[in-house]
Structure formats: C-alpha cells, structure tokens
Amino acid sequence: MRRAVCPGSFDPITNGHLDIIGRASKLYDVVHVAVMINKSKQGLFTVEERLDLIREVTAEYGNIEIEAFHGLLVDFCKQRDIPAIVKGLRAVSDFDYELQMAQMNIGLSGVETLFVPTNPTYSFLSSSLVKEVATWGGDVAHLVPPQVLSALTDRLPKP
Ligand code: PNS
C-alpha cells in the first residue's frame, strides 16, 4: 500500500487544499489528511468541525483517511508507516518555509516531502484570506466547496 499524508490546519478546507488532496489521491493508494492541532491558535472551526467538513468534501475520492493529530507530523507518519508528505506550493513565497520544514522532517525521520504546484486558479488562496473576505461579506463561493460556504455563512456574523 503506497501511503502519503496531506497535513494542515484546514480552518477551513478550501478548493486549493482539495485540489492537492485530489491529485495526491490519484498518485497514492491511501492519502491521510492530518488536521494538525495547534493549541496556541484559536480556530474559527473546532477540530471536529474541520474533520467533518473534510470528510464530506473528500468522500467522492474513496481513498482518503482523515484524522486530527497533536504532535510532530513525522510522528504521525512513523506511527502509520507513511513515507511521504504531499504539500502544495502556491508561489515562491511558500518555498522558503516549506523547504525548511521538508529538510527538518527528512532529517528527523527520513520522511520525504513532495511538492505539487498549486493550480494557478488557487495560487493566492488561503484559509485565512477566505475567512477575512467572508467576514466582511465578500463572495468566496468560488474558493471553497459548497459545504464549507454554508458552514462559513452559519458561523460568521452578518456584516
Ligand atoms: O495549514 P498550515 O497551518 O499552513 O499547516 C502547517 C502544518 C500544520 C503542516 C505544520 O505547521 C506542521 O507540520 N505542524 C505539525 C508540527 C510539526 O511537525 N512541526 C515541525 C515542522 S518541521
């Protein structure tokens, strides 16, 4: 079984994340989506809500396993025998930090990181921007799956 992980905060999952997960799901037998818990960051959605949204929007792929994890990504990988991390690269600005993490992760445990170029349609997209635009009533319908749009509409106060 060839396994990979797509890690992130996913607060909430966007079409950019979904594009990377969908492409990884064609390359690997099983793709683990790991919602990494960062206790110092207050999310808009609870970890359970994020997991539920990811579960709903990835259901059609058929080979996705979704879990939350508190700790190092390499420990998540080691415990599940996952040799590869798949990450999207949106722009050169992502590269510096992603390269540092990839080098740290391979040094810590031998887990490889594979970078997938983001679909240019989503090269500017992040969960933070989606939340900011949606908070002020901007249209994000083309940036997130419909289930996420509906969750954002329910969660955010009307501007
Ligand atoms: O969606 P994000 O917040 O950009 O994802 C960043 C994430 C969660 C993938 C990264 O912070 C991470 O891997 N965190 C887990 C803790 C860890 O392993 N830290 C060391 C990274 S070298």
Short mmCIF file of C-alpha atoms in Angstrom, two decimals, residues 4-159:
data_model
loop_
_atom_site.label_atom_id
_atom_site.label_comp_id
_atom_site.label_asym_id
_atom_site.label_seq_id
_atom_site.Cartn_x
_atom_site.Cartn_y
_atom_site.Cartn_z
CA ALA A 4 1.06 9.75 1.77
CA VAL A 5 -0.16 12.49 4.09
CA CYS A 6 -1.55 15.93 3.31
CA PRO A 7 -1.17 17.90 6.56
CA GLY A 8 -2.56 21.29 7.52
CA SER A 9 -4.76 23.34 9.80
CA PHE A 10 -7.71 23.22 7.39
CA ASP A 11 -9.59 26.03 9.17
CA PRO A 12 -11.47 25.55 6.89
CA ILE A 13 -10.56 23.36 3.90
CA THR A 14 -10.50 25.37 0.64
CA ASN A 15 -10.64 24.47 -3.04
CA GLY A 16 -6.83 24.83 -3.05
CA HIS A 17 -6.44 22.12 -0.40
CA LEU A 18 -8.98 19.97 -2.19
CA ASP A 19 -7.08 20.24 -5.46
CA ILE A 20 -3.88 18.96 -3.80
CA ILE A 21 -5.67 16.17 -1.90
CA GLY A 22 -7.49 15.07 -5.08
CA ARG A 23 -4.27 14.97 -7.09
CA ALA A 24 -2.46 13.07 -4.31
CA SER A 25 -5.34 10.58 -4.20
CA LYS A 26 -4.57 9.64 -7.83
CA LEU A 27 -0.89 9.05 -7.04
CA TYR A 28 -1.21 7.04 -3.81
CA ASP A 29 -3.32 4.10 -2.67
CA VAL A 30 -4.25 5.89 0.56
CA VAL A 31 -3.99 9.59 1.35
CA HIS A 32 -4.14 10.56 5.01
CA VAL A 33 -5.43 14.05 5.67
CA ALA A 34 -3.99 15.16 9.01
CA VAL A 35 -5.56 18.09 10.82
CA MET A 36 -2.59 19.19 12.92
CA ILE A 37 -3.73 20.65 16.24
CA ASN A 38 -2.08 23.90 17.24
CA LYS A 39 -3.29 24.77 20.74
CA SER A 40 -1.87 28.31 20.53
CA LYS A 41 -4.08 29.14 17.53
CA GLN A 42 -7.79 29.73 18.09
CA GLY A 43 -9.61 28.43 15.03
CA LEU A 44 -12.88 29.60 13.53
CA PHE A 45 -13.96 25.95 13.40
CA THR A 46 -13.36 23.30 16.03
CA VAL A 47 -11.14 20.39 15.09
CA GLU A 48 -14.22 18.12 14.95
CA GLU A 49 -15.98 20.56 12.60
CA ARG A 50 -12.92 20.70 10.34
CA LEU A 51 -12.73 16.90 10.24
CA ASP A 52 -16.44 16.66 9.37
CA LEU A 53 -16.11 19.20 6.55
CA ILE A 54 -13.06 17.41 5.12
CA ARG A 55 -14.89 14.08 5.36
CA GLU A 56 -17.87 15.48 3.42
CA VAL A 57 -15.90 17.14 0.65
CA THR A 58 -13.43 14.29 0.04
CA ALA A 59 -16.00 11.46 0.18
CA GLU A 60 -16.00 11.02 -3.59
CA TYR A 61 -12.27 10.19 -3.76
CA GLY A 62 -12.69 6.89 -1.92
CA ASN A 63 -9.12 6.54 -0.60
CA ILE A 64 -8.87 9.31 1.99
CA GLU A 65 -8.37 8.78 5.74
CA ILE A 66 -9.00 11.80 7.94
CA GLU A 67 -7.65 12.32 11.44
CA ALA A 68 -6.58 15.01 13.88
CA PHE A 69 -3.12 14.84 15.45
CA HIS A 70 -1.40 16.72 18.26
CA GLY A 71 2.38 16.48 17.91
CA LEU A 72 5.05 16.31 15.27
CA LEU A 73 4.00 15.45 11.74
CA VAL A 74 6.88 12.98 11.48
CA ASP A 75 5.48 11.07 14.49
CA PHE A 76 2.08 10.91 12.77
CA CYS A 77 3.89 9.45 9.75
CA LYS A 78 6.02 7.00 11.75
CA GLN A 79 3.01 5.62 13.66
CA ARG A 80 1.16 4.93 10.39
CA ASP A 81 4.09 3.86 8.22
CA ILE A 82 3.66 6.85 5.88
CA PRO A 83 6.86 7.62 3.91
CA ALA A 84 5.74 10.80 2.12
CA ILE A 85 4.24 14.23 2.86
CA VAL A 86 2.49 15.93 -0.07
CA LYS A 87 2.34 19.73 0.03
CA GLY A 88 1.06 22.33 -2.44
CA LEU A 89 3.37 25.18 -3.39
CA ARG A 90 1.40 28.29 -4.29
CA ALA A 91 4.24 30.69 -5.03
CA VAL A 92 7.92 31.32 -4.40
CA SER A 93 6.93 32.93 -1.09
CA ASP A 94 5.81 29.49 0.18
CA PHE A 95 9.10 27.91 -0.77
CA ASP A 96 11.45 29.16 1.97
CA TYR A 97 9.39 27.91 4.88
CA GLU A 98 8.27 24.73 3.14
CA LEU A 99 11.87 23.88 2.28
CA GLN A 100 12.90 24.37 5.92
CA MET A 101 10.11 22.08 7.12
CA ALA A 102 10.88 19.47 4.47
CA GLN A 103 14.58 19.44 5.41
CA MET A 104 13.77 19.28 9.13
CA ASN A 105 11.31 16.42 8.56
CA ILE A 106 13.66 14.30 6.47
CA GLY A 107 16.45 14.95 8.97
CA LEU A 108 14.25 13.94 11.90
CA SER A 109 12.87 10.76 10.45
CA GLY A 110 13.59 10.15 6.77
CA VAL A 111 10.06 11.13 5.71
CA GLU A 112 10.17 12.67 2.22
CA THR A 113 8.22 15.77 1.17
CA LEU A 114 6.82 16.04 -2.34
CA PHE A 115 5.76 19.45 -3.60
CA VAL A 116 2.86 19.76 -6.02
CA PRO A 117 2.46 23.05 -7.89
CA THR A 118 -0.86 24.60 -6.93
CA ASN A 119 -3.42 25.06 -9.66
CA PRO A 120 -2.86 28.73 -10.69
CA THR A 121 -6.57 29.36 -10.13
CA TYR A 122 -5.85 28.99 -6.42
CA SER A 123 -2.34 30.43 -6.17
CA PHE A 124 -3.50 33.33 -3.95
CA LEU A 125 -5.84 31.26 -1.82
CA SER A 126 -5.51 30.57 1.90
CA SER A 127 -7.95 29.71 4.68
CA SER A 128 -7.05 32.98 6.43
CA LEU A 129 -7.92 35.10 3.38
CA VAL A 130 -11.16 33.19 2.85
CA LYS A 131 -12.16 33.90 6.47
CA GLU A 132 -11.21 37.57 6.21
CA VAL A 133 -13.11 38.13 2.96
CA ALA A 134 -16.15 36.16 4.18
CA THR A 135 -16.14 38.09 7.49
CA TRP A 136 -16.72 41.32 5.60
CA GLY A 137 -19.38 39.86 3.32
CA GLY A 138 -17.14 39.23 0.29
CA ASP A 139 -18.04 36.43 -2.10
CA VAL A 140 -15.96 33.27 -1.54
CA ALA A 141 -18.32 30.84 -3.26
CA HIS A 142 -15.75 30.07 -5.97
CA LEU A 143 -12.98 29.43 -3.42
CA VAL A 144 -14.48 26.80 -1.12
CA PRO A 145 -16.71 23.76 -1.54
CA PRO A 146 -20.46 24.46 -1.02
CA GLN A 147 -20.49 22.68 2.36
CA VAL A 148 -17.73 24.98 3.60
CA LEU A 149 -19.51 28.06 2.23
CA SER A 150 -22.61 27.10 4.14
CA ALA A 151 -20.58 26.47 7.35
CA LEU A 152 -18.91 29.89 6.96
CA THR A 153 -22.25 31.61 6.42
CA ASP A 154 -23.65 29.96 9.55
CA ARG A 155 -20.59 30.70 11.68
CA LEU A 156 -19.78 34.29 10.75
CA PRO A 157 -21.94 37.16 11.95
CA LYS A 158 -23.70 39.06 9.19
CA PRO A 159 -21.57 42.14 8.33
#
